[in-house]
Amino acid sequence: MKRAFTLLIFLSFLLFLVPSIHAQSNLSTEAKINKLLAQMTLVEKLGQLQQLDGDYQGNARPEQFDLARIGLLGSTLNVRGAKYTNDLQRAALESRLKIPILFGFDVIHGYRTLFPIPLGMTASWDAAMVENSSSIAAAEARSVGLHWTFAPMVDIARDPRWGRIMEGAGEDAFLGSIMAVAQVRGFQGTDLKRQDKIMACAKHFAAYGAAEGGRDYNTVDMSERTLRGVYLVPFKAAKEAGIGSFMTAFDDLNGLPSTANPFLLRQILRGEWKFDGLVVSDYTSVKELIAHGVAADEKEAAMLALNAGTDIEMVSRTYGQNGVELVKSGKVLIKTIDGAVRNVLRAKFRLGLFEKPFVDENLEKTTLKKPEFMQAARDAAVKSFVLLKNEHETLPISKNVKNIAVIGALADDKANTLDWWAGDAKAEDSVTILEGIKQKVGGRTKIRYEKGCELLCDSDKDFDKAVDAARDADFTIIVVGETRDISGEAASRSNIDLPGKQLDLIKAIHAKGKPYAVVLKNGRPLTINWLAENSPAILETWHSGTMGGPAVADVLFGDANPSGKLPITFPRSVGQIPIYYAAMPTGRPLETENRYTSKYLDTPNTPLYPFGFGLSYTTFKLSNLRLSSQNIPKTGKIRFNVDIENTGSRDGTEVVQLYIHDLVASVSRPVKELKGLHRVLLKAGKKQTIEISLDAKDLGFYNAANQYVVEPGKFDVMVGTNSTDGLRDSFSIIGN
Ligand code: BGC
């Protein structure tokens, strides 16, 4: 009895002590973490490493309230909304140590105000715009009680069969890094305690985008040099920008699943890069170590993941169920658990959750869908569009045109204004393309809308109506592409043509010989050879978010001039995949007349549309490339100046791109590598000199020993407006 009484006194003392530790602002974060850790039982520690999934409405499940109350729920995903997060947080603060819950969610390209998909955003080549959109997404997300987004996805992807290509920045490490940094800055800002910032998460570590055959969740076998020199580059950039967390990947890399991969997590991430944030597994990827065939059971799965450095287990529960035994048996050291818990607590301190665990429930009402957010989404969408073809200035359409036909089920389908990763965006907030066109010219122009066929376009029975509409119209806008569910996670395709009979629909309209433009709405490069050859105009608009419709109308009717550039190569056929501009040279480069050179017998080597390509309603001319020097030391810098002139009659933006080729190195280097870019807005007829500079240290690579080196030698440089042609010169890096 006496002992129980003493224990009670001791516990009440602890209760009194705990909040005071949190509030002791003079202690360093690390000291606060240490104090807290010293009071935690092993079971409570394991609770901090558990992340569970809320229900479909965004509320926590009843069991999660129970776990929170006893301090066994460190974080959640998908629980969202100020009320729901506060309710669960209240339960967590009833627990012994009052450690707040970290609320995570996939805020990929917007929370309520939906921006274009990341692949589309990247097509803007505009880091400032991307940073701003992530910052808006962060403000909306934090206002509903979220602290953490599972974004950016910085996986390089060179296989458009892979559905998740839409979630990332495309095929290039340099452009991917710029976009990664922009998103980290936008989501996190400089102070995670702010009520409009959230912690970002670089995913999926690593090489998930290289899934064999483009089939999601598939294996990856890759040289360490390609891994370090291409696939890890945007991750490292995100780390250097101060990202707070990393997520492991579903794939196995060279036989070792990423979630149990000490080479990735301990050697590279913690050892070489000195990352002190937290690492979360992907959804049930700890338990999946069993299916991967590296763990016999859940206990072994937990052991492998913990020892490899996966701090938080998402959804599966192997840590909680086996952690105590693993520590008792010495298979996992308590210092490994403590290290993982430290990373979780550090994130919570950085986010200010101990001081301010709850969100102000009025904030979401005044934050979500602000008019300026909607305007930003519209501007972002405009910048993401890529004009692939525009024969005889088919576009823009004159606003004086009397009759317009709009064709295609995707033109007016609210649900399909959203895409696979639509955050908490609501279809009813979106404006469809048809609505956007009506808002723009509906007052004076007659608009007839015909679907032609349903979304999947498996029947041509209504083609006639669409063809009639096109025949009677002065101009026809045909909207075709992919529905929201055929790109994104678990949405690999072996055929990347326009789905269903959509091409037949276009052909039927084309046969009438009247002017028309094709608007593409899709999440990946498509094989559109017939369109490229026959259709007068093609505008790639991706999945463009809440304000995609008005943005399409802005561009179609010339209120905005398209300036997007492809962040990914468009192949001619699936057989060319993988096809990307930064290819390695071959010992037998293509010679058309010589059979024994590297080529296909049945298709050219070139893509349909190259990386970096995109037209404008105006034209630009580059001239007078100047280099600050022909020779630079390894520690030096080189400046490139070039004149750019808007030679057309409209104002427009061009993206000047700088590519290099390291001619002779100790290992083969790609035939071209993007190393610089400059977006410039020029009034019609105006000319300007722009400058791009490079540090010699950024021209290095991983050598045969997988060490980053800058080797002396000659480099070709090309400055152009896409990856295939431009002004050329060369320079050398000198020294030993
Ligand atoms: C995806 C992750 C995502 C997680 C949580 C997984 O299936 O691979 O990218 O963050 O689910 O929704």
mmCIF file of C-alpha atoms in Angstrom, residues 55-391:
data_model
loop_
_atom_site.group_PDB
_atom_site.id
_atom_site.type_symbol
_atom_site.label_atom_id
_atom_site.label_comp_id
_atom_site.label_asym_id
_atom_site.label_seq_id
_atom_site.Cartn_x
_atom_site.Cartn_y
_atom_site.Cartn_z
ATOM 1 C CA ASP A 55 -10.785 6.805 -42.135
ATOM 2 C CA TYR A 56 -11.995 7.992 -45.542
ATOM 3 C CA GLN A 57 -13.638 11.099 -44.125
ATOM 4 C CA GLY A 58 -10.419 12.227 -42.481
ATOM 5 C CA ASN A 59 -11.348 11.264 -38.931
ATOM 6 C CA ALA A 60 -9.312 8.975 -36.709
ATOM 7 C CA ARG A 61 -10.668 5.498 -36.040
ATOM 8 C CA PRO A 62 -11.970 4.678 -32.518
ATOM 9 C CA GLU A 63 -8.973 2.472 -31.751
ATOM 10 C CA GLN A 64 -6.665 5.353 -32.557
ATOM 11 C CA PHE A 65 -8.263 7.512 -29.881
ATOM 12 C CA ASP A 66 -7.577 4.710 -27.402
ATOM 13 C CA LEU A 67 -3.966 4.383 -28.496
ATOM 14 C CA ALA A 68 -3.472 8.154 -28.391
ATOM 15 C CA ARG A 69 -4.781 8.305 -24.829
ATOM 16 C CA ILE A 70 -2.091 5.921 -23.664
ATOM 17 C CA GLY A 71 0.653 7.567 -25.704
ATOM 18 C CA LEU A 72 0.962 4.832 -28.300
ATOM 19 C CA LEU A 73 0.253 6.755 -31.470
ATOM 20 C CA GLY A 74 3.081 8.938 -32.724
ATOM 21 C CA SER A 75 1.614 10.055 -36.017
ATOM 22 C CA THR A 76 -1.213 9.540 -38.456
ATOM 23 C CA LEU A 77 -1.830 9.850 -42.134
ATOM 24 C CA ASN A 78 -5.025 11.042 -43.730
ATOM 25 C CA VAL A 79 -6.559 12.349 -40.469
ATOM 26 C CA ARG A 80 -7.336 15.938 -41.410
ATOM 27 C CA GLY A 81 -9.668 18.836 -40.769
ATOM 28 C CA ALA A 82 -9.245 21.183 -37.813
ATOM 29 C CA LYS A 83 -11.895 19.452 -35.743
ATOM 30 C CA TYR A 84 -10.751 15.910 -36.413
ATOM 31 C CA THR A 85 -7.084 16.641 -35.784
ATOM 32 C CA ASN A 86 -7.868 18.599 -32.630
ATOM 33 C CA ASP A 87 -10.105 15.798 -31.328
ATOM 34 C CA LEU A 88 -7.345 13.249 -31.687
ATOM 35 C CA GLN A 89 -4.735 15.641 -30.362
ATOM 36 C CA ARG A 90 -6.852 16.163 -27.277
ATOM 37 C CA ALA A 91 -6.751 12.414 -26.669
ATOM 38 C CA ALA A 92 -2.958 12.385 -27.072
ATOM 39 C CA LEU A 93 -2.613 15.160 -24.538
ATOM 40 C CA GLU A 94 -4.464 13.039 -21.996
ATOM 41 C CA SER A 95 -1.588 10.579 -22.151
ATOM 42 C CA ARG A 96 1.068 10.318 -19.455
ATOM 43 C CA LEU A 97 3.777 12.227 -21.297
ATOM 44 C CA LYS A 98 1.509 14.447 -23.379
ATOM 45 C CA ILE A 99 3.491 14.036 -26.553
ATOM 46 C CA PRO A 100 1.496 15.561 -29.384
ATOM 47 C CA ILE A 101 0.596 13.670 -32.536
ATOM 48 C CA LEU A 102 2.133 14.524 -35.882
ATOM 49 C CA PHE A 103 -0.521 14.691 -38.602
ATOM 50 C CA GLY A 104 0.640 13.722 -42.109
ATOM 51 C CA PHE A 105 -1.111 13.693 -45.469
ATOM 52 C CA ASP A 106 -0.258 13.533 -49.146
ATOM 53 C CA VAL A 107 -0.407 17.196 -50.064
ATOM 54 C CA ILE A 108 1.215 16.603 -53.416
ATOM 55 C CA HIS A 109 0.187 19.571 -55.534
ATOM 56 C CA GLY A 110 -2.283 21.438 -53.425
ATOM 57 C CA TYR A 111 -4.548 20.732 -50.489
ATOM 58 C CA ARG A 112 -7.949 22.241 -51.340
ATOM 59 C CA THR A 113 -6.866 24.547 -54.141
ATOM 60 C CA LEU A 114 -5.451 22.079 -56.594
ATOM 61 C CA PHE A 115 -2.486 23.055 -58.752
ATOM 62 C CA PRO A 116 -1.383 21.153 -61.868
ATOM 63 C CA ILE A 117 0.214 17.767 -61.314
ATOM 64 C CA PRO A 118 3.930 17.967 -60.448
ATOM 65 C CA LEU A 119 4.953 16.866 -63.943
ATOM 66 C CA GLY A 120 2.909 19.778 -65.299
ATOM 67 C CA MET A 121 4.281 22.218 -62.747
ATOM 68 C CA THR A 122 7.768 21.179 -63.785
ATOM 69 C CA ALA A 123 6.895 21.954 -67.405
ATOM 70 C CA SER A 124 6.822 25.602 -66.341
ATOM 71 C CA TRP A 125 10.551 25.436 -65.575
ATOM 72 C CA ASP A 126 9.605 28.151 -63.095
ATOM 73 C CA ALA A 127 10.961 27.465 -59.627
ATOM 74 C CA ALA A 128 9.491 30.637 -58.115
ATOM 75 C CA MET A 129 6.002 29.661 -59.222
ATOM 76 C CA VAL A 130 6.440 26.136 -57.874
ATOM 77 C CA GLU A 131 7.693 27.485 -54.545
ATOM 78 C CA ASN A 132 4.686 29.772 -54.302
ATOM 79 C CA SER A 133 2.230 26.986 -55.052
ATOM 80 C CA SER A 134 3.802 24.739 -52.406
ATOM 81 C CA SER A 135 3.603 27.581 -49.972
ATOM 82 C CA ILE A 136 -0.128 27.980 -50.676
ATOM 83 C CA ALA A 137 -0.600 24.234 -50.275
ATOM 84 C CA ALA A 138 1.224 24.452 -46.940
ATOM 85 C CA ALA A 139 -0.950 27.294 -45.679
ATOM 86 C CA GLU A 140 -4.120 25.407 -46.543
ATOM 87 C CA ALA A 141 -2.837 22.153 -45.065
ATOM 88 C CA ARG A 142 -1.678 23.655 -41.789
ATOM 89 C CA SER A 143 -5.002 25.434 -41.396
ATOM 90 C CA VAL A 144 -6.733 22.053 -41.223
ATOM 91 C CA GLY A 145 -4.363 20.772 -38.576
ATOM 92 C CA LEU A 146 -1.798 19.024 -40.783
ATOM 93 C CA HIS A 147 1.911 19.269 -40.021
ATOM 94 C CA TRP A 148 3.541 17.105 -42.580
ATOM 95 C CA THR A 149 3.182 16.406 -46.280
ATOM 96 C CA PHE A 150 4.483 13.315 -48.028
ATOM 97 C CA ALA A 151 5.902 15.442 -50.823
ATOM 98 C CA PRO A 152 7.817 16.281 -52.891
ATOM 99 C CA MET A 153 8.136 13.075 -54.818
ATOM 100 C CA VAL A 154 11.572 13.561 -56.325
ATOM 101 C CA ASP A 155 11.884 10.232 -58.098
ATOM 102 C CA ILE A 156 13.512 10.567 -61.503
ATOM 103 C CA ALA A 157 11.333 8.686 -63.989
ATOM 104 C CA ARG A 158 12.320 7.769 -67.499
ATOM 105 C CA ASP A 159 9.565 5.322 -68.241
ATOM 106 C CA PRO A 160 6.153 6.773 -69.089
ATOM 107 C CA ARG A 161 4.493 3.426 -68.588
ATOM 108 C CA TRP A 162 4.978 4.064 -64.863
ATOM 109 C CA GLY A 163 1.820 5.825 -63.667
ATOM 110 C CA ARG A 164 3.618 7.761 -60.958
ATOM 111 C CA ILE A 165 5.594 9.711 -63.516
ATOM 112 C CA MET A 166 2.870 12.353 -63.053
ATOM 113 C CA GLU A 167 3.891 12.902 -59.425
ATOM 114 C CA GLY A 168 7.464 13.894 -60.077
ATOM 115 C CA ALA A 169 9.579 16.294 -62.077
ATOM 116 C CA GLY A 170 10.298 13.981 -64.993
ATOM 117 C CA GLU A 171 13.516 12.564 -66.330
ATOM 118 C CA ASP A 172 16.225 15.028 -65.456
ATOM 119 C CA ALA A 173 18.353 15.288 -62.326
ATOM 120 C CA PHE A 174 19.158 18.984 -62.693
ATOM 121 C CA LEU A 175 15.586 20.136 -63.345
ATOM 122 C CA GLY A 176 14.364 17.658 -60.740
ATOM 123 C CA SER A 177 16.669 19.191 -58.147
ATOM 124 C CA ILE A 178 15.489 22.713 -58.872
ATOM 125 C CA MET A 179 11.895 21.601 -58.440
ATOM 126 C CA ALA A 180 12.709 19.620 -55.294
ATOM 127 C CA VAL A 181 14.316 22.631 -53.651
ATOM 128 C CA ALA A 182 11.477 24.925 -54.699
ATOM 129 C CA GLN A 183 8.926 22.632 -53.095
ATOM 130 C CA VAL A 184 10.913 22.219 -49.891
ATOM 131 C CA ARG A 185 11.186 25.989 -49.585
ATOM 132 C CA GLY A 186 7.524 26.498 -50.323
ATOM 133 C CA PHE A 187 6.228 23.853 -47.926
ATOM 134 C CA GLN A 188 8.621 24.497 -45.066
ATOM 135 C CA GLY A 189 9.736 28.124 -45.322
ATOM 136 C CA THR A 190 12.362 28.997 -42.754
ATOM 137 C CA ASP A 191 10.306 28.348 -39.626
ATOM 138 C CA LEU A 192 8.231 25.194 -39.295
ATOM 139 C CA LYS A 193 6.465 26.616 -36.254
ATOM 140 C CA ARG A 194 4.556 29.039 -38.432
ATOM 141 C CA GLN A 195 0.900 28.230 -38.784
ATOM 142 C CA ASP A 196 1.190 28.289 -42.571
ATOM 143 C CA LYS A 197 4.117 25.892 -42.998
ATOM 144 C CA ILE A 198 4.420 22.120 -42.982
ATOM 145 C CA MET A 199 7.273 19.645 -42.940
ATOM 146 C CA ALA A 200 8.143 18.182 -46.348
ATOM 147 C CA CYS A 201 9.202 14.629 -47.168
ATOM 148 C CA ALA A 202 11.487 13.554 -49.998
ATOM 149 C CA LYS A 203 10.225 10.322 -51.456
ATOM 150 C CA HIS A 204 10.664 7.552 -52.390
ATOM 151 C CA PHE A 205 14.178 6.791 -51.239
ATOM 152 C CA ALA A 206 15.388 5.448 -53.559
ATOM 153 C CA ALA A 207 15.177 4.770 -57.279
ATOM 154 C CA TYR A 208 11.490 3.846 -57.109
ATOM 155 C CA GLY A 209 10.966 5.592 -60.470
ATOM 156 C CA ALA A 210 13.205 3.076 -62.200
ATOM 157 C CA ALA A 211 10.819 0.155 -61.648
ATOM 158 C CA GLU A 212 11.565 -2.497 -64.246
ATOM 159 C CA GLY A 213 9.213 -2.359 -67.219
ATOM 160 C CA GLY A 214 7.497 0.686 -65.719
ATOM 161 C CA ARG A 215 5.405 -1.678 -63.588
ATOM 162 C CA ASP A 216 4.668 -0.129 -60.229
ATOM 163 C CA TYR A 217 6.325 -1.627 -57.132
ATOM 164 C CA ASN A 218 8.689 -3.606 -59.357
ATOM 165 C CA THR A 219 12.352 -4.341 -58.780
ATOM 166 C CA VAL A 220 15.224 -1.971 -59.595
ATOM 167 C CA ASP A 221 18.692 -3.053 -60.571
ATOM 168 C CA MET A 222 21.004 -0.107 -61.058
ATOM 169 C CA SER A 223 24.691 0.746 -60.929
ATOM 170 C CA GLU A 224 25.831 2.767 -57.954
ATOM 171 C CA ARG A 225 27.111 5.403 -60.373
ATOM 172 C CA THR A 226 23.714 5.923 -62.008
ATOM 173 C CA LEU A 227 22.103 5.864 -58.588
ATOM 174 C CA ARG A 228 24.371 8.550 -57.203
ATOM 175 C CA GLY A 229 24.780 10.541 -60.380
ATOM 176 C CA VAL A 230 21.122 10.654 -61.445
ATOM 177 C CA TYR A 231 18.529 9.179 -59.105
ATOM 178 C CA LEU A 232 19.888 10.472 -55.793
ATOM 179 C CA VAL A 233 20.672 13.973 -57.050
ATOM 180 C CA PRO A 234 17.265 15.567 -56.293
ATOM 181 C CA PHE A 235 17.170 13.807 -52.891
ATOM 182 C CA LYS A 236 20.501 15.345 -51.996
ATOM 183 C CA ALA A 237 19.294 18.736 -53.174
ATOM 184 C CA ALA A 238 16.201 18.373 -50.968
ATOM 185 C CA LYS A 239 18.393 17.434 -48.010
ATOM 186 C CA GLU A 240 20.601 20.460 -48.595
ATOM 187 C CA ALA A 241 17.513 22.658 -48.743
ATOM 188 C CA GLY A 242 16.717 21.509 -45.199
ATOM 189 C CA ILE A 243 13.948 18.993 -45.787
ATOM 190 C CA GLY A 244 12.593 17.512 -42.561
ATOM 191 C CA SER A 245 11.868 13.947 -43.629
ATOM 192 C CA PHE A 246 12.458 11.164 -46.116
ATOM 193 C CA MET A 247 10.214 8.256 -47.090
ATOM 194 C CA THR A 248 11.574 4.886 -48.080
ATOM 195 C CA ALA A 249 10.427 3.221 -51.290
ATOM 196 C CA PHE A 250 8.481 0.110 -52.145
ATOM 197 C CA ASP A 251 11.156 -1.180 -54.510
ATOM 198 C CA ASP A 252 14.100 -3.384 -53.859
ATOM 199 C CA LEU A 253 17.342 -1.833 -55.016
ATOM 200 C CA ASN A 254 19.865 -4.336 -56.288
ATOM 201 C CA GLY A 255 18.196 -7.009 -54.199
ATOM 202 C CA LEU A 256 17.754 -5.086 -50.971
ATOM 203 C CA PRO A 257 14.351 -3.471 -50.327
ATOM 204 C CA SER A 258 14.699 0.263 -49.703
ATOM 205 C CA THR A 259 12.887 0.022 -46.371
ATOM 206 C CA ALA A 260 15.578 -2.314 -45.034
ATOM 207 C CA ASN A 261 18.529 -0.841 -46.858
ATOM 208 C CA PRO A 262 21.360 0.327 -44.589
ATOM 209 C CA PHE A 263 23.426 1.398 -47.575
ATOM 210 C CA LEU A 264 20.764 3.970 -48.496
ATOM 211 C CA LEU A 265 19.558 4.936 -45.055
ATOM 212 C CA ARG A 266 22.610 4.627 -42.815
ATOM 213 C CA GLN A 267 25.586 4.993 -45.122
ATOM 214 C CA ILE A 268 24.340 7.604 -47.575
ATOM 215 C CA LEU A 269 21.514 9.477 -45.867
ATOM 216 C CA ARG A 270 22.774 9.616 -42.296
ATOM 217 C CA GLY A 271 26.481 9.006 -42.831
ATOM 218 C CA GLU A 272 27.436 10.913 -45.935
ATOM 219 C CA TRP A 273 24.671 13.494 -46.017
ATOM 220 C CA LYS A 274 24.384 13.969 -42.224
ATOM 221 C CA PHE A 275 20.576 13.995 -42.325
ATOM 222 C CA ASP A 276 19.054 14.517 -38.874
ATOM 223 C CA GLY A 277 15.384 14.521 -39.843
ATOM 224 C CA LEU A 278 13.076 11.544 -39.744
ATOM 225 C CA VAL A 279 12.606 8.598 -42.043
ATOM 226 C CA VAL A 280 9.180 7.077 -42.547
ATOM 227 C CA SER A 281 8.470 3.816 -44.324
ATOM 228 C CA ASP A 282 6.044 3.721 -47.222
ATOM 229 C CA TYR A 283 2.549 2.326 -46.661
ATOM 230 C CA THR A 284 3.003 -1.137 -45.081
ATOM 231 C CA SER A 285 6.443 -1.411 -46.694
ATOM 232 C CA VAL A 286 7.949 -2.764 -43.465
ATOM 233 C CA LYS A 287 5.606 -5.723 -43.455
ATOM 234 C CA GLU A 288 6.160 -6.152 -47.199
ATOM 235 C CA LEU A 289 9.758 -7.142 -46.456
ATOM 236 C CA ILE A 290 8.261 -10.597 -45.989
ATOM 237 C CA ALA A 291 6.848 -10.641 -49.524
ATOM 238 C CA HIS A 292 10.175 -9.316 -50.792
ATOM 239 C CA GLY A 293 11.682 -12.461 -49.390
ATOM 240 C CA VAL A 294 14.197 -10.882 -47.029
ATOM 241 C CA ALA A 295 12.264 -11.414 -43.794
ATOM 242 C CA ALA A 296 10.730 -14.667 -42.643
ATOM 243 C CA ASP A 297 8.103 -13.018 -40.469
ATOM 244 C CA GLU A 298 6.966 -9.697 -39.025
ATOM 245 C CA LYS A 299 9.495 -9.823 -36.243
ATOM 246 C CA GLU A 300 12.336 -10.120 -38.692
ATOM 247 C CA ALA A 301 10.803 -7.428 -40.886
ATOM 248 C CA ALA A 302 10.740 -5.046 -37.918
ATOM 249 C CA MET A 303 14.310 -5.917 -37.023
ATOM 250 C CA LEU A 304 15.600 -5.301 -40.545
ATOM 251 C CA ALA A 305 13.767 -2.007 -40.996
ATOM 252 C CA LEU A 306 14.726 -0.631 -37.575
ATOM 253 C CA ASN A 307 18.337 -1.624 -37.921
ATOM 254 C CA ALA A 308 18.493 -0.188 -41.427
ATOM 255 C CA GLY A 309 17.226 3.171 -40.153
ATOM 256 C CA THR A 310 13.510 3.359 -40.955
ATOM 257 C CA ASP A 311 12.227 5.395 -38.003
ATOM 258 C CA ILE A 312 8.456 5.389 -38.421
ATOM 259 C CA GLU A 313 6.426 2.452 -39.589
ATOM 260 C CA MET A 314 3.497 3.520 -41.737
ATOM 261 C CA VAL A 315 0.321 1.459 -41.183
ATOM 262 C CA SER A 316 1.734 -2.009 -40.577
ATOM 263 C CA ARG A 317 2.444 -2.730 -36.913
ATOM 264 C CA THR A 318 5.496 -4.884 -36.766
ATOM 265 C CA TYR A 319 7.487 -2.452 -34.588
ATOM 266 C CA GLY A 320 4.840 -2.175 -31.901
ATOM 267 C CA GLN A 321 4.175 -5.873 -31.848
ATOM 268 C CA ASN A 322 7.768 -7.073 -31.839
ATOM 269 C CA GLY A 323 9.882 -4.187 -30.618
ATOM 270 C CA VAL A 324 10.001 -5.189 -26.947
ATOM 271 C CA GLU A 325 11.082 -8.704 -27.735
ATOM 272 C CA LEU A 326 13.614 -7.535 -30.304
ATOM 273 C CA VAL A 327 15.229 -5.256 -27.755
ATOM 274 C CA LYS A 328 15.135 -7.934 -25.040
ATOM 275 C CA SER A 329 16.839 -10.425 -27.301
ATOM 276 C CA GLY A 330 19.447 -7.874 -28.350
ATOM 277 C CA LYS A 331 18.454 -8.078 -32.027
ATOM 278 C CA VAL A 332 17.690 -4.382 -31.980
ATOM 279 C CA LEU A 333 19.663 -2.174 -29.633
ATOM 280 C CA ILE A 334 17.796 0.243 -27.411
ATOM 281 C CA LYS A 335 20.020 2.963 -28.798
ATOM 282 C CA THR A 336 18.616 2.220 -32.263
ATOM 283 C CA ILE A 337 15.076 2.700 -30.938
ATOM 284 C CA ASP A 338 16.130 5.833 -29.079
ATOM 285 C CA GLY A 339 17.717 7.210 -32.242
ATOM 286 C CA ALA A 340 14.484 6.695 -34.170
ATOM 287 C CA VAL A 341 12.362 8.233 -31.386
ATOM 288 C CA ARG A 342 14.747 11.190 -31.208
ATOM 289 C CA ASN A 343 14.159 11.855 -34.893
ATOM 290 C CA VAL A 344 10.406 11.839 -34.359
ATOM 291 C CA LEU A 345 10.545 14.084 -31.294
ATOM 292 C CA ARG A 346 12.939 16.462 -33.035
ATOM 293 C CA ALA A 347 10.400 16.917 -35.829
ATOM 294 C CA LYS A 348 7.664 17.597 -33.293
ATOM 295 C CA PHE A 349 9.791 20.199 -31.532
ATOM 296 C CA ARG A 350 10.766 21.821 -34.832
ATOM 297 C CA LEU A 351 7.110 22.093 -35.745
ATOM 298 C CA GLY A 352 6.342 23.726 -32.419
ATOM 299 C CA LEU A 353 3.803 21.052 -31.521
ATOM 300 C CA PHE A 354 4.633 21.009 -27.828
ATOM 301 C CA GLU A 355 3.891 24.712 -27.529
ATOM 302 C CA LYS A 356 0.931 24.713 -29.891
ATOM 303 C CA PRO A 357 -0.541 21.255 -30.368
ATOM 304 C CA PHE A 358 -3.956 22.459 -31.594
ATOM 305 C CA VAL A 359 -4.969 24.337 -34.665
ATOM 306 C CA ASP A 360 -7.276 27.310 -34.446
ATOM 307 C CA GLU A 361 -10.557 25.939 -35.765
ATOM 308 C CA ASN A 362 -11.454 29.220 -37.446
ATOM 309 C CA LEU A 363 -8.335 29.279 -39.547
ATOM 310 C CA GLU A 364 -9.455 26.787 -42.169
ATOM 311 C CA LYS A 365 -12.542 28.831 -43.029
ATOM 312 C CA THR A 366 -10.493 31.897 -43.835
ATOM 313 C CA THR A 367 -7.652 30.039 -45.498
ATOM 314 C CA LEU A 368 -9.013 27.426 -47.896
ATOM 315 C CA LYS A 369 -9.682 28.460 -51.496
ATOM 316 C CA LYS A 370 -8.812 32.112 -51.033
ATOM 317 C CA PRO A 371 -9.397 34.022 -54.291
ATOM 318 C CA GLU A 372 -5.667 34.709 -54.577
ATOM 319 C CA PHE A 373 -4.946 30.994 -54.221
ATOM 320 C CA MET A 374 -7.357 30.257 -57.051
ATOM 321 C CA GLN A 375 -5.700 32.912 -59.173
ATOM 322 C CA ALA A 376 -2.283 31.397 -58.417
ATOM 323 C CA ALA A 377 -3.594 27.985 -59.472
ATOM 324 C CA ARG A 378 -4.838 29.478 -62.745
ATOM 325 C CA ASP A 379 -1.478 31.182 -63.420
ATOM 326 C CA ALA A 380 0.374 27.977 -62.582
ATOM 327 C CA ALA A 381 -1.807 25.994 -64.960
ATOM 328 C CA VAL A 382 -1.181 28.457 -67.783
ATOM 329 C CA LYS A 383 2.564 28.139 -67.199
ATOM 330 C CA SER A 384 2.396 24.350 -67.188
ATOM 331 C CA PHE A 385 0.863 23.995 -70.672
ATOM 332 C CA VAL A 386 3.100 22.914 -73.511
ATOM 333 C CA LEU A 387 2.220 23.837 -77.080
ATOM 334 C CA LEU A 388 3.396 20.816 -79.039
ATOM 335 C CA LYS A 389 2.225 21.824 -82.482
ATOM 336 C CA ASN A 390 0.675 24.911 -84.041
ATOM 337 C CA GLU A 391 0.598 24.719 -87.797
#
